[in-house]
Every structure is written in structure tokens, then in C-alpha cells.
CSV table of C-alpha atoms in Angstrom, one decimal:
chain,number,residue,atom,x,y,z
A,1,MET,CA,98.9,127.7,83.5
A,2,SER,CA,96.5,127.3,85.5
A,3,ASN,CA,94.8,124.0,86.8
A,4,THR,CA,92.3,124.3,84.6
A,5,VAL,CA,93.9,125.4,81.8
A,6,PHE,CA,95.8,123.0,82.4
A,7,GLY,CA,93.8,119.9,83.3
A,8,LEU,CA,90.9,120.9,80.7
A,9,THR,CA,94.4,120.5,77.8
A,10,MET,CA,95.0,117.2,78.7
A,11,LEU,CA,91.0,116.0,78.7
A,12,VAL,CA,91.0,117.6,74.6
A,13,VAL,CA,94.3,116.8,73.0
A,14,GLY,CA,94.4,113.7,75.9
A,15,MET,CA,91.9,112.2,74.6
A,16,GLY,CA,91.8,113.3,71.4
A,17,GLY,CA,95.1,112.4,71.5
A,18,THR,CA,93.7,109.0,72.5
A,19,LEU,CA,91.5,108.2,70.0
A,20,ALA,CA,93.2,109.8,66.6
A,21,THR,CA,96.5,107.0,67.6
A,22,LEU,CA,94.1,104.2,68.6
A,23,PHE,CA,92.2,104.7,65.2
A,24,LEU,CA,95.6,104.9,63.2
A,25,ILE,CA,96.7,102.0,64.5
A,26,THR,CA,93.4,100.5,63.3
A,27,ILE,CA,93.9,101.7,59.5
A,28,VAL,CA,97.1,100.1,60.1
A,29,ILE,CA,95.8,96.4,60.9
A,30,ARG,CA,93.2,96.9,57.9
A,31,ALA,CA,96.4,97.5,55.8
A,32,LEU,CA,97.9,94.8,57.5
A,33,ARG,CA,95.3,92.9,56.6
A,34,ALA,CA,95.2,93.8,53.0
A,35,LEU,CA,98.9,92.2,52.7
A,36,PHE,CA,98.9,90.4,54.7
A,37,PRO,CA,95.0,88.1,54.1
A,38,VAL,CA,93.3,86.7,56.7
A,39,ARG,CA,92.9,83.1,56.2
A,40,PRO,CA,89.9,80.1,55.9
A,41,ASP,CA,89.2,78.4,59.5
A,42,ASP,CA,91.2,74.6,59.6
A,43,LYS,CA,87.3,73.0,59.5
A,44,GLU,CA,86.4,75.5,55.4
A,45,GLU,CA,89.6,74.3,55.0
A,46,LYS,CA,89.0,70.5,55.4
A,47,LYS,CA,85.2,70.9,53.9
B,1,MET,CA,127.1,94.3,136.1
B,2,SER,CA,123.4,94.1,136.4
B,3,ASP,CA,124.1,97.4,134.7
B,4,ALA,CA,124.6,96.3,131.9
B,5,ILE,CA,121.5,93.3,131.9
B,6,LEU,CA,119.1,96.2,132.4
B,7,SER,CA,120.9,97.8,129.8
B,8,ALA,CA,120.7,94.6,127.2
B,9,LEU,CA,117.0,93.4,128.4
B,10,GLY,CA,115.9,97.0,127.9
B,11,ALA,CA,118.0,97.4,123.9
B,12,LEU,CA,115.3,94.1,123.6
B,13,PHE,CA,112.2,95.6,125.1
B,14,GLU,CA,113.2,98.9,122.6
B,15,GLY,CA,110.9,98.0,119.6
B,16,ALA,CA,107.9,97.0,122.1
B,17,ARG,CA,108.4,100.9,123.6
B,18,PHE,CA,108.0,102.2,120.5
B,19,MET,CA,105.1,100.4,119.7
B,20,PHE,CA,103.6,101.4,122.4
B,21,THR,CA,104.2,104.9,122.4
B,22,HIS,CA,104.5,106.3,118.7
B,23,GLY,CA,103.4,102.7,116.8
B,24,GLY,CA,99.9,103.6,116.1
B,25,PRO,CA,99.8,104.2,112.8
B,26,ASN,CA,102.3,101.4,112.3
B,27,LEU,CA,99.9,98.6,113.9
B,28,ILE,CA,97.1,99.4,111.5
B,29,MET,CA,99.2,99.1,108.4
B,30,ILE,CA,100.1,95.6,109.6
B,31,ALA,CA,96.1,96.0,110.0
B,32,VAL,CA,96.3,96.6,106.6
B,33,ALA,CA,98.8,93.9,105.5
B,34,CYS,CA,96.7,91.9,106.9
B,35,VAL,CA,93.9,93.1,105.4
B,36,MET,CA,96.2,91.9,102.4
B,37,PHE,CA,96.9,88.8,102.8
B,38,TRP,CA,93.4,87.4,104.1
B,39,LEU,CA,92.4,89.2,100.5
B,40,ALA,CA,95.1,87.0,98.5
B,41,ILE,CA,94.7,83.4,100.4
B,42,ALA,CA,91.4,83.0,101.7
B,43,LYS,CA,89.8,85.4,98.3
B,44,GLY,CA,92.8,84.8,95.5
B,45,VAL,CA,92.3,88.4,94.7
B,46,GLU,CA,94.9,89.8,92.9
B,47,PRO,CA,97.7,86.6,94.4
B,48,LEU,CA,101.0,87.6,93.2
B,49,LEU,CA,100.9,91.3,94.2
B,50,LEU,CA,99.0,92.0,96.7
B,51,LEU,CA,101.0,88.8,99.4
B,52,PRO,CA,104.1,90.3,98.4
B,53,ILE,CA,102.6,94.0,98.7
B,54,GLY,CA,101.3,92.5,101.8
B,55,PHE,CA,104.6,91.3,103.5
B,56,GLY,CA,106.2,93.9,102.2
B,57,CYS,CA,104.5,96.6,104.2
B,58,LEU,CA,104.5,94.1,107.5
B,59,LEU,CA,108.1,94.1,107.1
B,60,VAL,CA,108.3,98.3,107.2
B,61,ASN,CA,105.8,99.2,110.1
B,62,LEU,CA,107.5,96.8,112.1
B,63,PRO,CA,108.6,98.6,115.4
B,64,LEU,CA,112.3,100.5,114.5
B,65,SER,CA,112.6,98.8,111.4
B,66,GLU,CA,116.2,99.3,109.0
B,67,VAL,CA,114.0,97.5,105.8
B,68,MET,CA,113.6,100.7,103.8
B,69,GLN,CA,116.9,103.1,105.4
B,70,ALA,CA,120.8,103.3,103.8
B,71,ASP,CA,120.7,99.7,102.5
B,72,GLY,CA,118.1,98.2,103.9
B,73,VAL,CA,116.3,95.0,101.0
B,74,LEU,CA,113.7,96.9,100.3
B,75,LYS,CA,115.7,100.3,100.3
B,76,THR,CA,117.7,98.3,97.5
B,77,LEU,CA,114.8,96.1,95.7
B,78,TYR,CA,113.7,99.5,95.6
B,79,ASP,CA,116.2,101.7,94.0
B,80,ILE,CA,117.0,98.2,91.6
B,81,GLY,CA,114.2,98.9,90.9
B,82,ILE,CA,111.5,101.4,91.0
B,83,GLY,CA,113.5,104.6,91.3
B,84,ASN,CA,114.6,103.7,87.9
B,85,GLU,CA,111.1,102.9,86.0
B,86,LEU,CA,112.5,98.3,85.2
B,87,PHE,CA,110.5,96.6,86.6
B,88,PRO,CA,107.1,97.7,86.2
B,89,LEU,CA,108.7,97.6,82.2
B,90,LEU,CA,111.0,94.1,83.2
B,91,ILE,CA,106.8,92.6,84.3
B,92,PHE,CA,105.2,94.4,80.8
B,93,VAL,CA,107.9,92.7,78.9
B,94,GLY,CA,106.1,89.6,80.8
B,95,ILE,CA,102.4,91.3,80.1
B,96,GLY,CA,103.7,91.4,75.9
B,97,SER,CA,104.4,87.6,76.0
B,98,MET,CA,101.3,85.9,77.2
B,99,THR,CA,98.8,89.0,75.5
B,100,ASP,CA,97.1,87.7,71.7
B,101,PHE,CA,96.0,90.4,70.2
B,102,SER,CA,94.9,88.4,67.1
B,103,PRO,CA,91.1,89.3,68.2
B,104,LEU,CA,91.9,92.2,67.4
B,105,LEU,CA,93.2,92.3,64.6
B,106,ALA,CA,90.4,89.8,63.8
B,107,ASN,CA,88.8,92.9,64.0
B,108,PRO,CA,90.2,96.4,64.7
B,109,ARG,CA,87.5,98.4,64.6
B,110,LEU,CA,86.9,97.0,68.3
B,111,LEU,CA,89.9,99.4,69.1
B,112,LEU,CA,88.0,102.1,69.4
B,113,PHE,CA,86.9,100.8,72.5
B,114,GLY,CA,89.7,101.2,74.4
B,115,ALA,CA,90.0,104.8,74.0
B,116,ALA,CA,86.3,104.8,75.0
B,117,GLY,CA,87.7,103.1,78.2
B,118,GLN,CA,90.8,105.7,79.1
B,119,LEU,CA,88.1,108.6,79.7
B,120,GLY,CA,88.3,107.9,83.3
B,121,ILE,CA,92.0,108.6,83.0
B,122,PHE,CA,91.6,111.9,81.9
B,123,ILE,CA,88.5,113.4,84.0
B,124,THR,CA,90.3,111.8,87.0
B,125,LEU,CA,92.5,113.9,86.2
B,126,LEU,CA,90.2,117.0,85.9
B,127,LEU,CA,88.9,115.5,89.7
B,128,ALA,CA,92.1,115.1,91.6
B,129,LEU,CA,92.6,118.7,90.7
B,130,ALA,CA,89.9,120.3,91.3
B,131,LEU,CA,90.5,119.1,94.9
B,132,GLY,CA,94.3,120.0,95.0
B,133,PHE,CA,95.8,118.0,94.4
B,134,SER,CA,99.5,119.0,91.6
B,135,LYS,CA,99.3,118.6,89.0
B,136,GLU,CA,101.8,115.6,88.8
B,137,ALA,CA,99.6,113.5,91.6
B,138,ALA,CA,97.0,114.6,89.4
B,139,VAL,CA,98.1,112.5,86.8
B,140,SER,CA,99.7,109.9,89.1
B,141,ILE,CA,96.5,109.0,90.2
B,142,ALA,CA,93.9,109.4,86.9
B,143,ALA,CA,97.1,107.3,86.2
B,144,ILE,CA,94.8,103.9,87.9
B,145,GLY,CA,91.7,104.9,85.5
B,146,ALA,CA,94.3,102.8,82.9
B,147,CYS,CA,93.7,99.8,84.6
B,148,ASP,CA,97.0,98.6,84.4
B,149,GLY,CA,99.6,98.2,87.5
B,150,PRO,CA,103.4,98.9,86.2
B,151,THR,CA,101.5,101.5,84.3
B,152,VAL,CA,100.2,103.8,87.5
B,153,ILE,CA,104.3,102.9,89.3
B,154,TYR,CA,106.5,104.1,86.6
B,155,VAL,CA,103.9,107.1,85.9
B,156,SER,CA,103.9,108.0,89.3
B,157,ASN,CA,107.4,106.8,90.0
B,158,MET,CA,108.7,109.4,88.1
B,159,PHE,CA,107.8,112.1,89.2
B,160,ALA,CA,108.8,110.8,92.6
B,161,GLY,CA,111.8,110.2,91.4
B,162,MET,CA,111.8,114.8,90.2
B,163,ASN,CA,110.8,114.2,94.5
B,164,ARG,CA,107.1,116.0,92.6
B,165,ILE,CA,105.1,113.1,95.1
B,166,PRO,CA,106.4,111.3,98.0
B,167,THR,CA,107.6,107.6,97.3
B,168,ALA,CA,104.4,106.8,100.3
B,169,MET,CA,102.4,108.7,97.0
B,170,VAL,CA,103.4,105.3,94.6
B,171,GLY,CA,103.2,102.7,97.7
B,172,ALA,CA,99.3,104.6,97.7
B,173,LEU,CA,99.0,104.3,94.0
B,174,ALA,CA,99.9,100.6,93.6
B,175,VAL,CA,98.1,99.8,96.1
B,176,ALA,CA,94.1,101.3,95.1
B,177,ALA,CA,95.3,100.6,91.2
B,178,TYR,CA,95.2,97.0,92.0
B,179,SER,CA,92.8,96.8,94.1
B,180,TYR,CA,90.8,97.7,91.4
B,181,MET,CA,91.9,95.5,89.3
B,182,ALA,CA,90.7,93.2,90.8
B,183,LEU,CA,87.7,93.8,91.5
B,184,VAL,CA,86.7,94.7,88.6
B,185,PRO,CA,83.6,92.3,88.8
B,186,VAL,CA,82.3,93.8,91.2
B,187,ILE,CA,82.6,97.2,89.9
B,188,GLN,CA,81.9,96.7,86.0
B,189,PRO,CA,78.7,94.1,86.9
B,190,PRO,CA,76.0,96.7,87.7
B,191,ILE,CA,77.8,100.4,86.0
B,192,MET,CA,76.8,97.5,82.4
B,193,ARG,CA,73.3,97.0,83.7
B,194,LEU,CA,72.2,100.6,84.8
B,195,LEU,CA,73.9,101.3,81.7
B,196,THR,CA,72.3,99.6,79.0
B,197,THR,CA,68.7,98.2,78.1
B,198,ARG,CA,67.6,93.9,78.2
B,199,LYS,CA,67.1,94.3,74.5
B,200,GLU,CA,71.2,96.9,74.4
B,201,ARG,CA,72.6,93.4,76.6
B,202,GLU,CA,70.5,90.7,73.8
B,203,VAL,CA,72.6,91.6,70.8
B,204,LYS,CA,74.3,89.3,69.2
B,205,MET,CA,77.8,89.2,67.7
B,206,PRO,CA,78.7,86.9,64.8
B,207,SER,CA,82.2,85.7,65.0
B,208,PRO,CA,84.6,87.4,62.7
B,209,LYS,CA,85.2,84.1,60.2
B,210,GLY,CA,88.8,82.9,59.1
B,211,LYS,CA,92.3,83.4,60.8
B,212,VAL,CA,94.3,86.0,61.7
B,213,SER,CA,97.5,86.2,59.0
B,214,LYS,CA,101.3,85.1,60.6
B,215,ALA,CA,103.2,87.9,59.1
B,216,ALA,CA,100.1,90.4,60.3
B,217,LEU,CA,100.5,89.5,64.0
B,218,ILE,CA,104.4,89.5,63.6
B,219,ALA,CA,104.0,93.3,61.5
B,220,PHE,CA,101.5,95.0,64.5
B,221,PRO,CA,104.1,95.5,68.0
B,222,ILE,CA,106.8,96.6,65.2
B,223,VAL,CA,104.0,98.7,63.8
B,224,VAL,CA,102.5,99.8,67.3
B,225,THR,CA,106.0,100.4,68.5
B,226,VAL,CA,106.8,102.8,66.0
B,227,ILE,CA,103.5,104.6,66.4
B,228,THR,CA,104.6,104.9,69.7
B,229,GLY,CA,107.7,106.5,69.1
B,230,ILE,CA,106.8,109.4,66.9
B,231,VAL,CA,103.4,110.1,68.2
B,232,ALA,CA,104.3,109.3,72.4
B,233,PRO,CA,108.0,109.4,72.8
B,234,LYS,CA,108.2,109.0,76.2
B,235,GLY,CA,105.7,106.6,77.3
B,236,LEU,CA,108.1,104.9,74.2
B,237,PRO,CA,108.9,101.8,77.3
B,238,LEU,CA,106.0,101.2,77.8
B,239,MET,CA,104.6,99.9,74.8
B,240,GLY,CA,108.1,99.2,73.5
B,241,MET,CA,108.3,97.1,76.1
B,242,ILE,CA,104.9,95.0,75.7
B,243,MET,CA,105.5,94.5,71.5
B,244,LEU,CA,108.7,93.0,73.5
B,245,GLY,CA,107.1,90.4,75.2
B,246,ASN,CA,104.7,89.8,72.2
B,247,PHE,CA,106.9,90.1,69.2
B,248,MET,CA,109.0,87.6,70.7
B,249,LYS,CA,105.7,85.1,70.9
B,250,VAL,CA,104.0,85.8,67.4
B,251,THR,CA,107.3,85.4,65.3
B,252,GLY,CA,108.2,81.2,67.1
B,253,VAL,CA,111.7,81.5,66.8
B,254,VAL,CA,112.4,82.5,69.9
B,255,PRO,CA,110.3,80.0,72.3
B,256,ARG,CA,113.1,80.3,75.8
B,257,LEU,CA,113.2,84.1,75.2
B,258,ALA,CA,109.7,84.3,76.0
B,259,SER,CA,109.2,81.4,78.2
B,260,ALA,CA,111.6,83.3,80.2
B,261,ALA,CA,109.5,87.1,80.4
B,262,GLU,CA,106.3,85.0,80.7
B,263,ASN,CA,108.2,82.5,83.8
B,264,GLU,CA,111.0,84.3,85.0
B,265,ILE,CA,111.0,87.7,84.2
B,266,ALA,CA,107.8,88.7,85.7
B,267,ASN,CA,107.8,86.7,88.2
B,268,ILE,CA,111.6,88.0,89.8
B,269,SER,CA,110.5,90.7,89.0
B,270,THR,CA,107.0,90.6,90.3
B,271,LEU,CA,108.2,89.9,94.1
B,272,PHE,CA,110.3,92.2,93.9
B,273,LEU,CA,107.8,95.4,93.1
B,274,GLY,CA,105.8,93.2,94.6
B,275,LEU,CA,108.2,93.9,98.0
B,276,ALA,CA,109.7,97.2,97.4
B,277,ILE,CA,105.8,99.1,96.7
B,278,GLY,CA,105.3,97.2,100.9
B,279,GLY,CA,108.3,98.8,101.5
B,280,THR,CA,106.6,102.2,100.6
B,281,MET,CA,104.2,101.7,103.4
B,282,ALA,CA,104.8,102.7,106.3
B,283,GLY,CA,102.9,104.3,108.7
B,284,GLN,CA,104.2,107.3,109.4
B,285,GLN,CA,104.1,108.8,105.2
B,286,PHE,CA,101.3,105.9,104.4
B,287,LEU,CA,98.3,107.3,106.5
B,288,THR,CA,97.6,110.6,105.3
B,289,ARG,CA,93.5,112.6,103.6
B,290,GLU,CA,95.2,112.8,101.0
B,291,THR,CA,95.8,108.1,100.2
B,292,LEU,CA,92.0,107.9,101.4
B,293,MET,CA,91.6,110.3,98.8
B,294,VAL,CA,93.5,108.5,95.9
B,295,PHE,CA,91.2,106.1,96.4
B,296,GLY,CA,88.5,107.4,96.1
B,297,LEU,CA,89.4,108.7,93.1
B,298,GLY,CA,90.9,104.9,92.1
B,299,LEU,CA,87.0,104.6,92.1
B,300,VAL,CA,85.7,107.3,89.3
B,301,ALA,CA,88.7,106.9,87.4
B,302,ILE,CA,87.7,103.5,87.3
B,303,THR,CA,83.7,103.5,86.9
B,304,ILE,CA,84.8,105.9,84.5
B,305,ASP,CA,86.2,104.4,81.7
B,306,THR,CA,83.3,101.4,82.7
B,307,ALA,CA,80.5,103.9,81.6
B,308,GLY,CA,82.5,105.8,78.9
B,309,GLY,CA,82.9,102.4,76.8
B,310,ILE,CA,80.2,101.3,77.2
B,311,LEU,CA,78.2,104.4,76.2
B,312,LEU,CA,80.2,104.9,72.9
B,313,GLY,CA,79.1,100.6,72.8
B,314,LYS,CA,75.1,102.1,73.0
B,315,LEU,CA,75.6,104.7,70.2
B,316,TRP,CA,77.7,101.9,68.0
B,317,TYR,CA,74.9,100.2,68.4
B,318,LEU,CA,72.5,103.1,67.3
B,319,LEU,CA,74.3,103.6,64.5
B,320,SER,CA,74.9,99.7,63.7
B,321,GLY,CA,70.8,99.2,63.0
B,322,GLY,CA,71.4,97.5,66.7
B,323,LYS,CA,74.6,95.6,65.3
B,324,VAL,CA,76.8,95.7,68.1
B,325,ASN,CA,76.7,95.2,72.1
B,326,PRO,CA,77.2,97.9,74.2
B,327,LEU,CA,78.6,95.1,76.8
B,328,VAL,CA,82.0,94.7,75.1
B,329,GLY,CA,82.3,98.4,75.2
B,330,ALA,CA,83.5,97.6,79.0
B,331,ALA,CA,85.9,95.5,78.6
B,332,GLY,CA,87.9,99.1,76.2
B,333,ILE,CA,90.4,98.9,79.8
B,334,SER,CA,93.7,96.9,79.9
B,335,ALA,CA,92.2,94.7,82.7
B,336,TYR,CA,93.2,91.3,81.4
B,337,PRO,CA,91.7,89.0,80.8
B,338,MET,CA,88.9,89.4,83.8
B,339,ALA,CA,87.3,92.3,81.5
B,340,ALA,CA,86.2,90.2,78.4
B,341,ARG,CA,85.4,87.3,80.3
B,342,LEU,CA,83.3,89.0,82.6
B,343,VAL,CA,81.7,91.0,79.5
B,344,GLN,CA,81.1,86.9,78.2
B,345,SER,CA,79.0,85.7,80.7
B,346,GLU,CA,77.9,89.4,81.1
B,347,GLY,CA,76.0,89.2,77.6
B,348,GLN,CA,75.6,84.5,78.6
B,349,ARG,CA,73.0,86.0,81.9
B,350,TRP,CA,71.0,88.2,79.8
B,351,ASN,CA,71.1,85.7,76.4
B,352,LYS,CA,72.0,82.4,76.8
B,353,ASN,CA,73.0,81.3,73.1
B,354,ASN,CA,75.3,84.2,73.1
B,355,TYR,CA,79.3,84.3,72.6
B,356,LEU,CA,80.7,87.3,72.8
B,357,LEU,CA,84.2,86.4,74.9
B,358,MET,CA,86.5,87.4,70.6
B,359,HIS,CA,84.9,90.8,70.8
B,360,ALA,CA,85.8,91.6,74.0
B,361,MET,CA,89.1,90.1,73.8
B,362,ALA,CA,89.4,92.6,70.3
B,363,ALA,CA,88.3,95.0,73.1
B,364,ASN,CA,89.9,94.7,76.3
B,365,THR,CA,93.0,94.1,74.2
B,366,GLY,CA,92.6,97.2,72.3
B,367,GLY,CA,92.1,98.3,76.5
B,368,GLN,CA,95.5,97.2,77.1
B,369,ILE,CA,97.3,99.2,74.4
B,370,GLY,CA,94.3,101.5,74.6
B,371,SER,CA,95.8,102.5,78.4
B,372,VAL,CA,99.6,102.3,77.9
B,373,MET,CA,99.0,105.0,74.8
B,374,ALA,CA,96.9,107.0,76.9
B,375,ALA,CA,99.7,107.6,80.1
B,376,ALA,CA,102.8,107.1,77.1
B,377,ILE,CA,100.5,110.7,75.4
B,378,MET,CA,99.5,111.8,78.8
B,379,LEU,CA,104.2,112.0,79.5
B,380,SER,CA,105.0,113.4,75.8
B,381,LEU,CA,102.4,116.3,76.5
B,382,LEU,CA,103.9,117.0,80.6
B,383,LYS,CA,106.6,116.8,78.3
B,384,GLY,CA,105.4,119.8,75.8
B,385,LEU,CA,103.9,122.1,78.7
B,386,GLY,CA,107.6,122.3,79.8
B,387,ILE,CA,106.2,119.7,83.5
B,388,ILE,CA,108.8,117.6,83.3
């Protein structure tokens, strides 16, 4: 494999893969937040 | 008798003779060690790393030093902790236990800045290949863009162990990575100002309300570890160790282990790693054209990382109707929490009532995950392509 093909493959699949994986993690975090809802701040609780 | 005395005196001055005849590169590296001491002591630049690295560099460059020969003290440290990638991974356990992911869980969309902040890795990879570096060396240099010393050492040492890159290059890469991490407050602000308008820099972002539940904080490291294991198994040790450290901290049931990870384990590993990395900086092997190119490409990588995050921030600013401050994108790198604090101070410079810290912390922890994920994906791609 030539260096150019290798570099472009790493750019497209590497950057794309990183972006896609982190996007997947944001979806998982949203699911976690739905499952375990955010609690009100202590100050708000006192009110 | 007189011959014996002369021979003995000759042996005593053998080191000095070596220094005068072949010691030019060693003298330069001793000067480099002194610069590292000055940066660490007088300027407070990454003293935890630069002090032991500098001392290791001094020890290995003294004439006729045997510290990096078989059974030498630094070679032993190198073999037990760098050659098998153990020390960077132990440091990651400590980093995980020092990291607070709650701002990220409160505002998960900012994790995407952690992806944009890795653009420098892949552009630098292309540049390094264009400059004639081998594939393995180019990947190692590109990893400086992760702004994450242990990741750079882990990746580059893997290739050094396979004899694909010279061992001396690991030292150059580590010093470049840690130096640029320390220079983030110098490198980033001009790029922030160049790529954003005053109106964009003044945008206020409301703080997320409420506290993230403990159950979500506990589930997060497990979920990220599982996802990394499925997507990029070659990088699982990197992500797994960070998440282990964080898991011990957030569960709250093993405070002694979490404290040990954050203090004793991280401190001992940092000392040994620094000394062993300094030991790879022998002048005869270190002072090459490639080393200079490594430092140049490292600067390019961090500059493009910052630009990538800010440009995503500008796009987000446009799409959200001006509700996202593009400066937050600059925190999407792994230099934690320095990059986040820098965004906060830069935001307040243009709008005194602007508090971007929590958003920047979210992007910054996203950058930590993003940098490790990018390295993990690169390693898995290399395996998939049959290169490692």
C-alpha cells in the first residue's frame, strides 16, 4: 500500500471512526441521563 | 610502579578524553537537560515530567555512562515499564481517577468537540508521510496531536518494540508531546483570536442545570470501555485504564485504591517513566534531522487540533443561531484541565460576565476520550491493514 493511500485511508476512516464513535457515546450518555435523570441542584432543593 | 599510577590516572581521565574527542553531541544534550531543568524549576513547565526526563538525559549523556547498557539502571527501568507499555498505562489509571466526567455527562453534545480536536493527528500523519517518514513513524509523530504524553509513548514504543522506529525517537516524541502540552497557553490564544470574531468570543452560554446522578457517573466508564473494546480493541488497554481509574473514584467504595491510583501509583510511574524516557536521549542517536522534524510536526499537530475544534465551534455557532461560543471548541484536546481554563480566561477577556468553564471542561474531558479513541482506532486500523 502506497503512503498516499495509507494516509488518506487513515484520515477518512480514522477521523470518521473517531467522530462516529464519540457520537455513539453521546447517544449512550443521553440514554443514561434518561435512565438516571439529573437531580436538581442543592440550592434548588432548598427552595 | 609509575606505569601503574599513570594507567590509573589515565583511567580516571578517560571520560574527559572521550568528551573532548567524541563528546560534542553529549555536551549539546547536557545543555538540553539543563534547559529542561530551567523550564521545570524557574518556569514551572510540566516539572513532574521535565525534571526526571532531564535528569535521565543528563545521566545517559555523561561520558562513558553505562545507565542505558544491559543491566544499567535506566535500561532496567525502560525494560520493566516502557518496553512493555506498563508505565503509560499505570499513569492512565491515575489520570482517570483525577478526571471528573460530570460536566460532560451534563452536556453530552460537547463530546463532539473532542473529535474535532483530533483533526491534527490525521493531517499531521499525512504531512509526516509526505516528508518521507515510514508509516509507523508517521503514526507515532501524529500521536503528538493527541496532546497526551502517555498515549504518544504507548503508541511509539509499540513500534520501537517491533524495531519499526528507532528507540531514540520515543524520547524525542515524548519530550515534544510534553513540551507542547505545557505550551498550550502560548500556542492556543493567537489561534483562538485569529479564527473567531469578537462577536463570537462574547457569546454567553448558560450553565447546565441540575446534578448528574451517581448511577450515570458509575455506568459511564463501563459503557465507554465496552464501546472501545468493540470498536477499537487494540486501544482497549489505554481507554480501559483511564476508565478503571475513574470507576474506582466515582463508585466511592474503594477510596484507598482511588487515592493510590491518583497519588502513589501515578507518582512512581511518572518518575520511572520520565527517567527511562530521558535515558533514550543519548546525543549520538537523538541529534538527528528527524528529531527536529518531529518537533516541527508536533507543533503543526497541536495547531491544527485547536483550529479543528474552533472551526466546529464556528459551524455550531451558525447552526444554533449564535448560541454556542466557538472558543469552547479549543478545549477539545487532551491537555486537561489547562485547555478548559484557557477557554474560560479567554472568554472572560472579551466578556467579563462570561462563564464558559463548565462547557470547556465538558469539551476538555471529551478531548481526553477523543484522543485515546483516535489512538485506539489508528492502532486497530493498522492491525486491520496488516501493518502491525
